[in-house]
Amino acid sequence: MKQTQSYQSIKLSTESLEKFDDTLVIEAPLQININKEPYTVVMRTPGNDKELVRGLLYAEDIYKKQDDVKVDIIKQEKDFSTVLNIEVPEKKLGKGYLNKRTLLSVSSCGICGKKELKDLKTNGKALKNGNNTSIKGLVEVVNRISLKMNNKQFLFKTTGGSHACAIFNKNEELLTIKEDIGRHNAVDKCVGDLINQNKLKEACYMLVSGRVSYEIVSKAFLAKIPIIIAVSACSSLAVDFAKEFGIFLIGFSRDSKMTIYSTPHNL
Protein backbone atom coordinates (compact mmCIF):
# COMPACT_ATOMS: atom_id res chain seq x y z
CA MET A 1 0.00 0.00 0.00
CA LYS A 2 1.37 3.39 -1.02
CA GLN A 3 2.28 5.51 2.00
CA THR A 4 4.06 8.52 0.46
CA GLN A 5 3.31 10.99 -2.30
CA SER A 6 5.43 13.49 -4.21
CA TYR A 7 4.55 17.19 -4.27
CA GLN A 8 6.23 20.00 -6.18
CA SER A 9 7.62 22.46 -3.65
CA ILE A 10 9.95 25.42 -3.27
CA LYS A 11 12.97 25.26 -0.97
CA LEU A 12 13.83 28.77 0.15
CA SER A 13 16.69 30.26 2.14
CA THR A 14 18.37 33.63 2.35
CA GLU A 15 20.84 32.49 -0.33
CA SER A 16 18.74 30.45 -2.74
CA LEU A 17 15.39 29.46 -4.19
CA GLU A 18 14.97 25.98 -5.65
CA LYS A 19 12.00 24.06 -7.01
CA PHE A 20 12.01 20.38 -6.15
CA ASP A 21 9.77 17.36 -5.65
CA ASP A 22 9.28 16.60 -1.96
CA THR A 23 8.04 13.29 -0.60
CA LEU A 24 5.26 13.61 2.00
CA VAL A 25 3.61 11.03 4.21
CA ILE A 26 0.05 10.38 3.04
CA GLU A 27 -2.82 11.29 5.36
CA ALA A 28 -6.20 9.94 4.33
CA PRO A 29 -9.51 9.08 6.04
CA LEU A 30 -10.59 5.59 7.02
CA GLN A 31 -14.27 5.19 7.86
CA ILE A 32 -15.00 2.33 10.24
CA ASN A 33 -18.46 0.78 10.21
CA ILE A 34 -19.58 -1.68 12.86
CA ASN A 35 -22.27 -4.06 11.69
CA LYS A 36 -22.86 -1.80 8.66
CA GLU A 37 -23.43 1.30 10.82
CA PRO A 38 -20.91 4.19 10.67
CA TYR A 39 -18.95 4.39 13.91
CA THR A 40 -15.90 6.60 13.41
CA VAL A 41 -13.50 8.15 10.92
CA VAL A 42 -9.76 7.75 11.46
CA MET A 43 -7.18 9.95 9.74
CA ARG A 44 -4.26 7.63 9.04
CA THR A 45 -1.41 6.72 6.71
CA PRO A 46 -2.69 3.87 4.47
CA GLY A 47 -1.53 0.34 5.19
CA ASN A 48 -2.41 -2.24 7.85
CA ASP A 49 -5.94 -0.84 8.07
CA LYS A 50 -7.41 -4.07 9.43
CA GLU A 51 -4.80 -4.15 12.18
CA LEU A 52 -5.54 -0.49 12.92
CA VAL A 53 -9.24 -1.28 13.28
CA ARG A 54 -8.63 -4.15 15.65
CA GLY A 55 -6.28 -2.09 17.77
CA LEU A 56 -8.67 0.87 17.93
CA LEU A 57 -11.64 -1.32 18.87
CA TYR A 58 -9.53 -2.91 21.58
CA ALA A 59 -8.36 0.42 22.99
CA GLU A 60 -11.90 1.81 22.94
CA ASP A 61 -13.29 -1.27 24.75
CA ILE A 62 -15.53 -2.15 21.82
CA TYR A 63 -14.16 -5.59 21.05
CA LYS A 64 -11.37 -7.08 23.17
CA LYS A 65 -11.81 -10.77 22.43
CA GLN A 66 -9.16 -12.73 20.55
CA ASP A 67 -11.71 -14.36 18.22
CA ASP A 68 -11.37 -13.57 14.54
CA VAL A 69 -13.88 -11.07 13.21
CA LYS A 70 -14.88 -10.38 9.64
CA VAL A 71 -13.39 -7.16 8.28
CA ASP A 72 -14.39 -6.19 4.73
CA ILE A 73 -13.25 -3.31 2.54
CA ILE A 74 -16.49 -1.64 1.39
CA LYS A 75 -14.95 1.18 -0.63
CA GLN A 76 -11.46 2.29 -1.56
CA GLU A 77 -10.88 5.52 -3.51
CA LYS A 78 -7.89 6.70 -5.54
CA ASP A 79 -7.15 9.32 -2.87
CA PHE A 80 -6.77 6.45 -0.35
CA SER A 81 -10.09 7.20 1.38
CA THR A 82 -11.37 3.83 2.57
CA VAL A 83 -14.48 2.41 4.21
CA LEU A 84 -14.20 -0.79 6.24
CA ASN A 85 -16.96 -2.77 7.89
CA ILE A 86 -16.36 -5.05 10.86
CA GLU A 87 -18.96 -7.61 11.87
CA VAL A 88 -19.21 -8.18 15.62
CA PRO A 89 -22.10 -10.07 17.26
CA GLU A 90 -24.05 -7.57 19.34
CA LYS A 91 -23.72 -9.65 22.49
CA LYS A 92 -19.92 -9.39 22.17
CA LEU A 93 -19.76 -5.60 21.79
CA GLY A 94 -18.06 -3.92 24.74
CA LYS A 95 -18.98 -0.89 26.82
CA GLY A 96 -17.21 1.49 24.47
CA TYR A 97 -19.77 0.75 21.77
CA LEU A 98 -22.73 0.53 24.11
CA ASN A 99 -21.86 4.00 25.45
CA LYS A 100 -22.32 5.32 21.88
CA ARG A 101 -18.95 7.04 21.88
CA THR A 102 -18.10 8.33 18.41
CA LEU A 103 -15.04 10.26 17.35
CA LEU A 104 -12.83 11.33 14.51
CA SER A 105 -9.37 10.01 15.32
CA VAL A 106 -7.13 12.36 13.37
CA SER A 107 -3.39 11.85 13.30
CA SER A 108 -3.11 14.11 16.34
CA CYS A 109 -6.55 13.47 17.86
CA GLY A 110 -7.78 16.94 17.00
CA ILE A 111 -11.43 16.83 15.94
CA CYS A 112 -14.21 14.79 17.51
CA GLY A 113 -17.76 13.94 16.50
CA LYS A 114 -17.28 12.83 12.87
CA LYS A 115 -18.79 9.49 11.89
CA GLU A 116 -18.71 9.39 8.09
CA LEU A 117 -16.36 10.52 5.32
CA LYS A 118 -18.90 13.04 4.06
CA ASP A 119 -18.73 14.80 7.46
CA LEU A 120 -15.13 15.84 6.73
CA LYS A 121 -16.11 18.18 3.92
CA THR A 122 -15.53 21.85 4.75
CA ASN A 123 -17.43 24.39 2.70
CA GLY A 124 -16.60 28.00 1.95
CA LYS A 125 -14.74 30.23 -0.48
CA ALA A 126 -10.97 30.01 -0.72
CA LEU A 127 -9.15 32.59 1.39
CA LYS A 128 -7.33 35.55 -0.08
CA ASN A 129 -3.79 36.00 1.15
CA GLY A 130 -3.59 38.85 3.64
CA ASN A 131 0.04 39.76 3.08
CA ASN A 132 2.03 41.18 0.19
CA THR A 133 5.48 40.13 1.38
CA SER A 134 7.87 39.34 -1.46
CA ILE A 135 9.45 35.92 -1.58
CA LYS A 136 12.79 37.61 -0.93
CA GLY A 137 11.56 39.09 2.33
CA LEU A 138 9.61 36.03 3.46
CA VAL A 139 12.53 34.35 5.23
CA GLU A 140 13.15 37.44 7.35
CA VAL A 141 9.46 37.71 8.27
CA VAL A 142 9.30 34.07 9.35
CA ASN A 143 12.55 34.41 11.32
CA ARG A 144 11.23 37.42 13.22
CA ILE A 145 7.86 36.01 14.19
CA SER A 146 9.34 32.56 14.97
CA LEU A 147 11.75 34.17 17.41
CA LYS A 148 8.86 35.97 19.09
CA MET A 149 7.00 32.66 19.50
CA ASN A 150 10.07 30.82 20.79
CA ASN A 151 10.69 33.49 23.42
CA LYS A 152 7.16 33.00 24.76
CA GLN A 153 7.18 29.17 24.94
CA PHE A 154 7.62 29.07 28.71
CA LEU A 155 5.93 25.70 29.21
CA PHE A 156 8.15 24.07 26.58
CA LYS A 157 11.28 25.58 28.15
CA THR A 158 10.26 24.04 31.47
CA THR A 159 9.04 20.64 30.30
CA GLY A 160 10.18 20.04 26.72
CA GLY A 161 6.84 18.30 26.25
CA SER A 162 4.42 20.90 24.93
CA HIS A 163 3.41 22.31 21.57
CA ALA A 164 2.70 25.95 20.83
CA CYS A 165 0.56 27.97 18.49
CA ALA A 166 1.10 31.69 17.94
CA ILE A 167 -0.99 34.01 15.78
CA PHE A 168 0.26 37.34 14.40
CA ASN A 169 -1.35 40.16 12.46
CA LYS A 170 -0.05 41.41 9.10
CA ASN A 171 2.28 43.82 10.91
CA GLU A 172 3.96 40.88 12.67
CA GLU A 173 2.45 41.85 16.02
CA LEU A 174 1.78 38.91 18.35
CA LEU A 175 -1.96 38.62 18.96
CA THR A 176 -1.93 35.44 21.06
CA ILE A 177 0.23 32.44 21.96
CA LYS A 178 -0.90 29.30 23.75
CA GLU A 179 0.80 26.05 24.71
CA ASP A 180 -0.64 22.58 25.17
CA ILE A 181 0.44 18.95 25.00
CA GLY A 182 -1.65 18.69 21.79
CA ARG A 183 -0.98 20.84 18.72
CA HIS A 184 -4.69 21.00 17.94
CA ASN A 185 -5.50 22.11 21.48
CA ALA A 186 -2.99 24.96 21.23
CA VAL A 187 -4.62 26.09 17.97
CA ASP A 188 -8.10 25.95 19.50
CA LYS A 189 -6.93 27.96 22.50
CA CYS A 190 -5.47 30.68 20.29
CA VAL A 191 -8.56 30.95 18.11
CA GLY A 192 -10.78 31.04 21.21
CA ASP A 193 -8.63 33.74 22.75
CA LEU A 194 -8.92 35.92 19.64
CA ILE A 195 -12.67 35.37 19.54
CA ASN A 196 -12.88 36.53 23.17
CA GLN A 197 -10.73 39.58 22.33
CA ASN A 198 -12.74 40.28 19.16
CA LYS A 199 -9.46 40.18 17.18
CA LEU A 200 -9.90 37.10 15.01
CA LYS A 201 -10.26 39.24 11.87
CA GLU A 202 -6.73 40.59 12.45
CA ALA A 203 -5.13 37.14 12.26
CA CYS A 204 -2.68 36.74 9.36
CA TYR A 205 0.08 34.29 10.34
CA MET A 206 -0.41 31.07 12.33
CA LEU A 207 2.77 29.43 13.62
CA VAL A 208 2.68 25.87 14.97
CA SER A 209 5.55 24.15 16.71
CA GLY A 210 5.07 20.71 15.17
CA ARG A 211 3.79 19.17 11.97
CA VAL A 212 0.68 20.19 10.03
CA SER A 213 -1.97 17.66 9.12
CA TYR A 214 -5.56 17.93 7.91
CA GLU A 215 -7.16 19.29 11.06
CA ILE A 216 -4.73 22.20 11.53
CA VAL A 217 -5.42 23.45 8.00
CA SER A 218 -9.15 22.99 8.53
CA LYS A 219 -9.06 25.00 11.76
CA ALA A 220 -7.09 27.81 10.09
CA PHE A 221 -9.54 27.90 7.19
CA LEU A 222 -12.57 28.09 9.47
CA ALA A 223 -10.87 30.93 11.39
CA LYS A 224 -9.95 32.61 8.05
CA ILE A 225 -6.22 32.65 8.83
CA PRO A 226 -4.45 32.70 5.44
CA ILE A 227 -0.86 31.71 6.32
CA ILE A 228 0.32 28.64 8.24
CA ILE A 229 3.97 28.21 9.17
CA ALA A 230 5.12 24.92 10.69
CA VAL A 231 8.42 23.98 12.28
CA SER A 232 8.03 20.41 11.06
CA ALA A 233 6.49 18.45 8.18
CA CYS A 234 3.16 18.75 6.38
CA SER A 235 1.02 15.76 5.42
CA SER A 236 -0.30 15.13 1.92
CA LEU A 237 -3.87 15.96 2.94
CA ALA A 238 -2.74 19.19 4.59
CA VAL A 239 -1.20 20.30 1.29
CA ASP A 240 -4.28 19.26 -0.69
CA PHE A 241 -6.60 21.20 1.63
CA ALA A 242 -4.29 24.24 1.75
CA LYS A 243 -4.34 24.47 -2.04
CA GLU A 244 -8.10 24.08 -2.14
CA PHE A 245 -8.68 26.59 0.67
CA GLY A 246 -6.26 29.24 -0.63
CA ILE A 247 -3.96 28.90 2.37
CA PHE A 248 -0.26 29.72 2.14
CA LEU A 249 1.38 26.65 3.72
CA ILE A 250 5.02 26.53 4.84
CA GLY A 251 6.79 23.61 6.51
CA PHE A 252 10.27 22.92 7.92
CA SER A 253 10.79 26.57 8.86
CA ARG A 254 14.12 26.28 10.67
CA ASP A 255 17.47 28.04 10.59
CA SER A 256 16.49 30.60 7.92
CA LYS A 257 15.19 27.83 5.64
CA MET A 258 11.69 26.66 4.79
CA THR A 259 9.70 24.56 2.36
CA ILE A 260 6.69 26.13 0.62
CA TYR A 261 3.90 23.70 -0.30
CA SER A 262 1.01 25.99 -1.22
CA THR A 263 1.45 29.54 -2.43
CA PRO A 264 -0.90 32.47 -2.96
CA HIS A 265 -1.14 33.84 -6.47
CA ASN A 266 0.34 37.17 -5.50
CA LEU A 267 3.65 35.76 -4.23
mmCIF file of C-alpha atoms in Angstrom:
data_model
loop_
_atom_site.group_PDB
_atom_site.id
_atom_site.type_symbol
_atom_site.label_atom_id
_atom_site.label_comp_id
_atom_site.label_asym_id
_atom_site.label_seq_id
_atom_site.Cartn_x
_atom_site.Cartn_y
_atom_site.Cartn_z
ATOM 1 C CA MET A 1 0.000 0.000 0.000
ATOM 2 C CA LYS A 2 1.369 3.392 -1.019
ATOM 3 C CA GLN A 3 2.278 5.514 2.001
ATOM 4 C CA THR A 4 4.056 8.524 0.465
ATOM 5 C CA GLN A 5 3.312 10.992 -2.299
ATOM 6 C CA SER A 6 5.433 13.489 -4.211
ATOM 7 C CA TYR A 7 4.551 17.195 -4.269
ATOM 8 C CA GLN A 8 6.233 20.005 -6.176
ATOM 9 C CA SER A 9 7.616 22.460 -3.654
ATOM 10 C CA ILE A 10 9.946 25.418 -3.270
ATOM 11 C CA LYS A 11 12.966 25.257 -0.975
ATOM 12 C CA LEU A 12 13.827 28.772 0.154
ATOM 13 C CA SER A 13 16.690 30.259 2.143
ATOM 14 C CA THR A 14 18.371 33.631 2.351
ATOM 15 C CA GLU A 15 20.841 32.486 -0.331
ATOM 16 C CA SER A 16 18.745 30.454 -2.739
ATOM 17 C CA LEU A 17 15.389 29.455 -4.187
ATOM 18 C CA GLU A 18 14.970 25.980 -5.649
ATOM 19 C CA LYS A 19 11.999 24.065 -7.013
ATOM 20 C CA PHE A 20 12.007 20.384 -6.149
ATOM 21 C CA ASP A 21 9.769 17.356 -5.647
ATOM 22 C CA ASP A 22 9.281 16.603 -1.961
ATOM 23 C CA THR A 23 8.044 13.287 -0.596
ATOM 24 C CA LEU A 24 5.258 13.607 2.003
ATOM 25 C CA VAL A 25 3.611 11.028 4.209
ATOM 26 C CA ILE A 26 0.053 10.383 3.042
ATOM 27 C CA GLU A 27 -2.815 11.288 5.365
ATOM 28 C CA ALA A 28 -6.204 9.944 4.327
ATOM 29 C CA PRO A 29 -9.513 9.082 6.041
ATOM 30 C CA LEU A 30 -10.587 5.586 7.021
ATOM 31 C CA GLN A 31 -14.268 5.194 7.857
ATOM 32 C CA ILE A 32 -15.001 2.332 10.240
ATOM 33 C CA ASN A 33 -18.455 0.776 10.205
ATOM 34 C CA ILE A 34 -19.579 -1.676 12.860
ATOM 35 C CA ASN A 35 -22.272 -4.055 11.687
ATOM 36 C CA LYS A 36 -22.865 -1.795 8.658
ATOM 37 C CA GLU A 37 -23.433 1.300 10.815
ATOM 38 C CA PRO A 38 -20.907 4.194 10.672
ATOM 39 C CA TYR A 39 -18.948 4.392 13.908
ATOM 40 C CA THR A 40 -15.898 6.604 13.414
ATOM 41 C CA VAL A 41 -13.496 8.152 10.918
ATOM 42 C CA VAL A 42 -9.763 7.751 11.462
ATOM 43 C CA MET A 43 -7.175 9.952 9.740
ATOM 44 C CA ARG A 44 -4.257 7.634 9.039
ATOM 45 C CA THR A 45 -1.413 6.716 6.713
ATOM 46 C CA PRO A 46 -2.686 3.874 4.467
ATOM 47 C CA GLY A 47 -1.535 0.340 5.185
ATOM 48 C CA ASN A 48 -2.412 -2.236 7.847
ATOM 49 C CA ASP A 49 -5.941 -0.839 8.066
ATOM 50 C CA LYS A 50 -7.406 -4.066 9.430
ATOM 51 C CA GLU A 51 -4.799 -4.149 12.177
ATOM 52 C CA LEU A 52 -5.543 -0.490 12.919
ATOM 53 C CA VAL A 53 -9.238 -1.281 13.279
ATOM 54 C CA ARG A 54 -8.632 -4.153 15.654
ATOM 55 C CA GLY A 55 -6.277 -2.088 17.773
ATOM 56 C CA LEU A 56 -8.672 0.866 17.926
ATOM 57 C CA LEU A 57 -11.638 -1.315 18.870
ATOM 58 C CA TYR A 58 -9.529 -2.915 21.578
ATOM 59 C CA ALA A 59 -8.363 0.417 22.993
ATOM 60 C CA GLU A 60 -11.900 1.812 22.944
ATOM 61 C CA ASP A 61 -13.290 -1.269 24.746
ATOM 62 C CA ILE A 62 -15.526 -2.147 21.820
ATOM 63 C CA TYR A 63 -14.162 -5.589 21.051
ATOM 64 C CA LYS A 64 -11.370 -7.083 23.168
ATOM 65 C CA LYS A 65 -11.814 -10.768 22.428
ATOM 66 C CA GLN A 66 -9.159 -12.730 20.548
ATOM 67 C CA ASP A 67 -11.706 -14.360 18.222
ATOM 68 C CA ASP A 68 -11.370 -13.575 14.539
ATOM 69 C CA VAL A 69 -13.884 -11.069 13.213
ATOM 70 C CA LYS A 70 -14.882 -10.385 9.636
ATOM 71 C CA VAL A 71 -13.389 -7.158 8.277
ATOM 72 C CA ASP A 72 -14.385 -6.187 4.734
ATOM 73 C CA ILE A 73 -13.254 -3.313 2.545
ATOM 74 C CA ILE A 74 -16.493 -1.642 1.392
ATOM 75 C CA LYS A 75 -14.947 1.183 -0.627
ATOM 76 C CA GLN A 76 -11.457 2.295 -1.563
ATOM 77 C CA GLU A 77 -10.880 5.519 -3.509
ATOM 78 C CA LYS A 78 -7.888 6.697 -5.538
ATOM 79 C CA ASP A 79 -7.149 9.316 -2.867
ATOM 80 C CA PHE A 80 -6.770 6.453 -0.350
ATOM 81 C CA SER A 81 -10.091 7.203 1.376
ATOM 82 C CA THR A 82 -11.368 3.830 2.567
ATOM 83 C CA VAL A 83 -14.479 2.414 4.208
ATOM 84 C CA LEU A 84 -14.203 -0.787 6.238
ATOM 85 C CA ASN A 85 -16.957 -2.775 7.888
ATOM 86 C CA ILE A 86 -16.365 -5.046 10.859
ATOM 87 C CA GLU A 87 -18.958 -7.615 11.871
ATOM 88 C CA VAL A 88 -19.212 -8.178 15.620
ATOM 89 C CA PRO A 89 -22.098 -10.074 17.262
ATOM 90 C CA GLU A 90 -24.048 -7.568 19.338
ATOM 91 C CA LYS A 91 -23.715 -9.650 22.494
ATOM 92 C CA LYS A 92 -19.919 -9.394 22.167
ATOM 93 C CA LEU A 93 -19.757 -5.604 21.790
ATOM 94 C CA GLY A 94 -18.057 -3.923 24.741
ATOM 95 C CA LYS A 95 -18.980 -0.895 26.825
ATOM 96 C CA GLY A 96 -17.213 1.488 24.466
ATOM 97 C CA TYR A 97 -19.769 0.754 21.766
ATOM 98 C CA LEU A 98 -22.730 0.534 24.106
ATOM 99 C CA ASN A 99 -21.856 4.003 25.448
ATOM 100 C CA LYS A 100 -22.319 5.322 21.876
ATOM 101 C CA ARG A 101 -18.955 7.036 21.876
ATOM 102 C CA THR A 102 -18.104 8.332 18.406
ATOM 103 C CA LEU A 103 -15.044 10.260 17.354
ATOM 104 C CA LEU A 104 -12.830 11.327 14.513
ATOM 105 C CA SER A 105 -9.371 10.011 15.323
ATOM 106 C CA VAL A 106 -7.129 12.357 13.371
ATOM 107 C CA SER A 107 -3.393 11.852 13.296
ATOM 108 C CA SER A 108 -3.114 14.105 16.337
ATOM 109 C CA CYS A 109 -6.553 13.470 17.863
ATOM 110 C CA GLY A 110 -7.785 16.939 16.999
ATOM 111 C CA ILE A 111 -11.434 16.827 15.944
ATOM 112 C CA CYS A 112 -14.211 14.791 17.512
ATOM 113 C CA GLY A 113 -17.758 13.943 16.498
ATOM 114 C CA LYS A 114 -17.280 12.832 12.871
ATOM 115 C CA LYS A 115 -18.790 9.494 11.894
ATOM 116 C CA GLU A 116 -18.711 9.390 8.086
ATOM 117 C CA LEU A 117 -16.360 10.518 5.322
ATOM 118 C CA LYS A 118 -18.904 13.043 4.057
ATOM 119 C CA ASP A 119 -18.733 14.795 7.462
ATOM 120 C CA LEU A 120 -15.131 15.838 6.728
ATOM 121 C CA LYS A 121 -16.111 18.185 3.921
ATOM 122 C CA THR A 122 -15.533 21.851 4.755
ATOM 123 C CA ASN A 123 -17.432 24.391 2.700
ATOM 124 C CA GLY A 124 -16.597 27.996 1.948
ATOM 125 C CA LYS A 125 -14.745 30.231 -0.479
ATOM 126 C CA ALA A 126 -10.969 30.008 -0.719
ATOM 127 C CA LEU A 127 -9.147 32.586 1.390
ATOM 128 C CA LYS A 128 -7.329 35.549 -0.076
ATOM 129 C CA ASN A 129 -3.790 35.997 1.153
ATOM 130 C CA GLY A 130 -3.589 38.852 3.643
ATOM 131 C CA ASN A 131 0.035 39.757 3.077
ATOM 132 C CA ASN A 132 2.032 41.181 0.185
ATOM 133 C CA THR A 133 5.482 40.129 1.382
ATOM 134 C CA SER A 134 7.865 39.343 -1.465
ATOM 135 C CA ILE A 135 9.448 35.919 -1.584
ATOM 136 C CA LYS A 136 12.791 37.610 -0.934
ATOM 137 C CA GLY A 137 11.558 39.091 2.333
ATOM 138 C CA LEU A 138 9.611 36.033 3.463
ATOM 139 C CA VAL A 139 12.531 34.355 5.226
ATOM 140 C CA GLU A 140 13.149 37.437 7.353
ATOM 141 C CA VAL A 141 9.460 37.710 8.274
ATOM 142 C CA VAL A 142 9.299 34.070 9.353
ATOM 143 C CA ASN A 143 12.550 34.408 11.317
ATOM 144 C CA ARG A 144 11.234 37.415 13.220
ATOM 145 C CA ILE A 145 7.858 36.006 14.189
ATOM 146 C CA SER A 146 9.337 32.563 14.968
ATOM 147 C CA LEU A 147 11.745 34.174 17.412
ATOM 148 C CA LYS A 148 8.856 35.972 19.085
ATOM 149 C CA MET A 149 7.001 32.661 19.501
ATOM 150 C CA ASN A 150 10.075 30.819 20.791
ATOM 151 C CA ASN A 151 10.687 33.488 23.420
ATOM 152 C CA LYS A 152 7.155 32.997 24.759
ATOM 153 C CA GLN A 153 7.184 29.174 24.942
ATOM 154 C CA PHE A 154 7.624 29.071 28.714
ATOM 155 C CA LEU A 155 5.934 25.697 29.207
ATOM 156 C CA PHE A 156 8.154 24.074 26.583
ATOM 157 C CA LYS A 157 11.283 25.579 28.148
ATOM 158 C CA THR A 158 10.262 24.037 31.468
ATOM 159 C CA THR A 159 9.037 20.641 30.302
ATOM 160 C CA GLY A 160 10.177 20.043 26.721
ATOM 161 C CA GLY A 161 6.840 18.302 26.249
ATOM 162 C CA SER A 162 4.420 20.898 24.925
ATOM 163 C CA HIS A 163 3.409 22.312 21.570
ATOM 164 C CA ALA A 164 2.704 25.947 20.829
ATOM 165 C CA CYS A 165 0.562 27.971 18.486
ATOM 166 C CA ALA A 166 1.100 31.689 17.936
ATOM 167 C CA ILE A 167 -0.992 34.015 15.784
ATOM 168 C CA PHE A 168 0.256 37.342 14.405
ATOM 169 C CA ASN A 169 -1.350 40.162 12.457
ATOM 170 C CA LYS A 170 -0.050 41.410 9.095
ATOM 171 C CA ASN A 171 2.283 43.819 10.907
ATOM 172 C CA GLU A 172 3.963 40.876 12.670
ATOM 173 C CA GLU A 173 2.446 41.847 16.022
ATOM 174 C CA LEU A 174 1.778 38.912 18.346
ATOM 175 C CA LEU A 175 -1.957 38.616 18.963
ATOM 176 C CA THR A 176 -1.928 35.443 21.062
ATOM 177 C CA ILE A 177 0.226 32.444 21.964
ATOM 178 C CA LYS A 178 -0.901 29.298 23.747
ATOM 179 C CA GLU A 179 0.799 26.047 24.706
ATOM 180 C CA ASP A 180 -0.635 22.580 25.167
ATOM 181 C CA ILE A 181 0.437 18.952 25.000
ATOM 182 C CA GLY A 182 -1.646 18.691 21.792
ATOM 183 C CA ARG A 183 -0.979 20.844 18.717
ATOM 184 C CA HIS A 184 -4.690 20.999 17.944
ATOM 185 C CA ASN A 185 -5.499 22.114 21.477
ATOM 186 C CA ALA A 186 -2.992 24.963 21.231
ATOM 187 C CA VAL A 187 -4.623 26.095 17.970
ATOM 188 C CA ASP A 188 -8.103 25.952 19.503
ATOM 189 C CA LYS A 189 -6.933 27.957 22.502
ATOM 190 C CA CYS A 190 -5.472 30.682 20.290
ATOM 191 C CA VAL A 191 -8.563 30.949 18.109
ATOM 192 C CA GLY A 192 -10.779 31.036 21.205
ATOM 193 C CA ASP A 193 -8.627 33.743 22.754
ATOM 194 C CA LEU A 194 -8.919 35.917 19.638
ATOM 195 C CA ILE A 195 -12.672 35.375 19.540
ATOM 196 C CA ASN A 196 -12.883 36.534 23.167
ATOM 197 C CA GLN A 197 -10.727 39.575 22.327
ATOM 198 C CA ASN A 198 -12.739 40.282 19.158
ATOM 199 C CA LYS A 199 -9.463 40.184 17.181
ATOM 200 C CA LEU A 200 -9.902 37.102 15.012
ATOM 201 C CA LYS A 201 -10.260 39.237 11.873
ATOM 202 C CA GLU A 202 -6.732 40.589 12.447
ATOM 203 C CA ALA A 203 -5.132 37.139 12.256
ATOM 204 C CA CYS A 204 -2.684 36.735 9.361
ATOM 205 C CA TYR A 205 0.080 34.286 10.343
ATOM 206 C CA MET A 206 -0.412 31.067 12.328
ATOM 207 C CA LEU A 207 2.766 29.429 13.618
ATOM 208 C CA VAL A 208 2.678 25.869 14.969
ATOM 209 C CA SER A 209 5.552 24.155 16.712
ATOM 210 C CA GLY A 210 5.068 20.714 15.168
ATOM 211 C CA ARG A 211 3.786 19.172 11.971
ATOM 212 C CA VAL A 212 0.679 20.195 10.029
ATOM 213 C CA SER A 213 -1.973 17.662 9.123
ATOM 214 C CA TYR A 214 -5.557 17.934 7.911
ATOM 215 C CA GLU A 215 -7.160 19.293 11.058
ATOM 216 C CA ILE A 216 -4.727 22.195 11.528
ATOM 217 C CA VAL A 217 -5.417 23.452 7.996
ATOM 218 C CA SER A 218 -9.146 22.988 8.527
ATOM 219 C CA LYS A 219 -9.059 25.003 11.763
ATOM 220 C CA ALA A 220 -7.092 27.809 10.088
ATOM 221 C CA PHE A 221 -9.541 27.899 7.192
ATOM 222 C CA LEU A 222 -12.567 28.093 9.465
ATOM 223 C CA ALA A 223 -10.871 30.929 11.387
ATOM 224 C CA LYS A 224 -9.952 32.607 8.048
ATOM 225 C CA ILE A 225 -6.218 32.654 8.831
ATOM 226 C CA PRO A 226 -4.450 32.703 5.435
ATOM 227 C CA ILE A 227 -0.858 31.712 6.316
ATOM 228 C CA ILE A 228 0.320 28.639 8.236
ATOM 229 C CA ILE A 229 3.972 28.209 9.175
ATOM 230 C CA ALA A 230 5.124 24.919 10.692
ATOM 231 C CA VAL A 231 8.415 23.979 12.283
ATOM 232 C CA SER A 232 8.030 20.410 11.063
ATOM 233 C CA ALA A 233 6.491 18.451 8.181
ATOM 234 C CA CYS A 234 3.165 18.747 6.381
ATOM 235 C CA SER A 235 1.020 15.764 5.420
ATOM 236 C CA SER A 236 -0.295 15.133 1.924
ATOM 237 C CA LEU A 237 -3.865 15.962 2.940
ATOM 238 C CA ALA A 238 -2.741 19.185 4.595
ATOM 239 C CA VAL A 239 -1.201 20.304 1.293
ATOM 240 C CA ASP A 240 -4.280 19.262 -0.690
ATOM 241 C CA PHE A 241 -6.598 21.202 1.625
ATOM 242 C CA ALA A 242 -4.291 24.236 1.753
ATOM 243 C CA LYS A 243 -4.335 24.472 -2.041
ATOM 244 C CA GLU A 244 -8.104 24.084 -2.144
ATOM 245 C CA PHE A 245 -8.682 26.590 0.674
ATOM 246 C CA GLY A 246 -6.264 29.245 -0.629
ATOM 247 C CA ILE A 247 -3.959 28.902 2.371
ATOM 248 C CA PHE A 248 -0.262 29.720 2.138
ATOM 249 C CA LEU A 249 1.376 26.649 3.722
ATOM 250 C CA ILE A 250 5.017 26.533 4.836
ATOM 251 C CA GLY A 251 6.789 23.609 6.513
ATOM 252 C CA PHE A 252 10.268 22.916 7.924
ATOM 253 C CA SER A 253 10.795 26.574 8.861
ATOM 254 C CA ARG A 254 14.116 26.279 10.670
ATOM 255 C CA ASP A 255 17.474 28.043 10.588
ATOM 256 C CA SER A 256 16.488 30.597 7.918
ATOM 257 C CA LYS A 257 15.191 27.835 5.639
ATOM 258 C CA MET A 258 11.691 26.658 4.785
ATOM 259 C CA THR A 259 9.699 24.555 2.360
ATOM 260 C CA ILE A 260 6.688 26.126 0.622
ATOM 261 C CA TYR A 261 3.896 23.701 -0.298
ATOM 262 C CA SER A 262 1.015 25.992 -1.216
ATOM 263 C CA THR A 263 1.451 29.543 -2.432
ATOM 264 C CA PRO A 264 -0.896 32.468 -2.963
ATOM 265 C CA HIS A 265 -1.138 33.836 -6.473
ATOM 266 C CA ASN A 266 0.344 37.174 -5.501
ATOM 267 C CA LEU A 267 3.648 35.761 -4.234
#
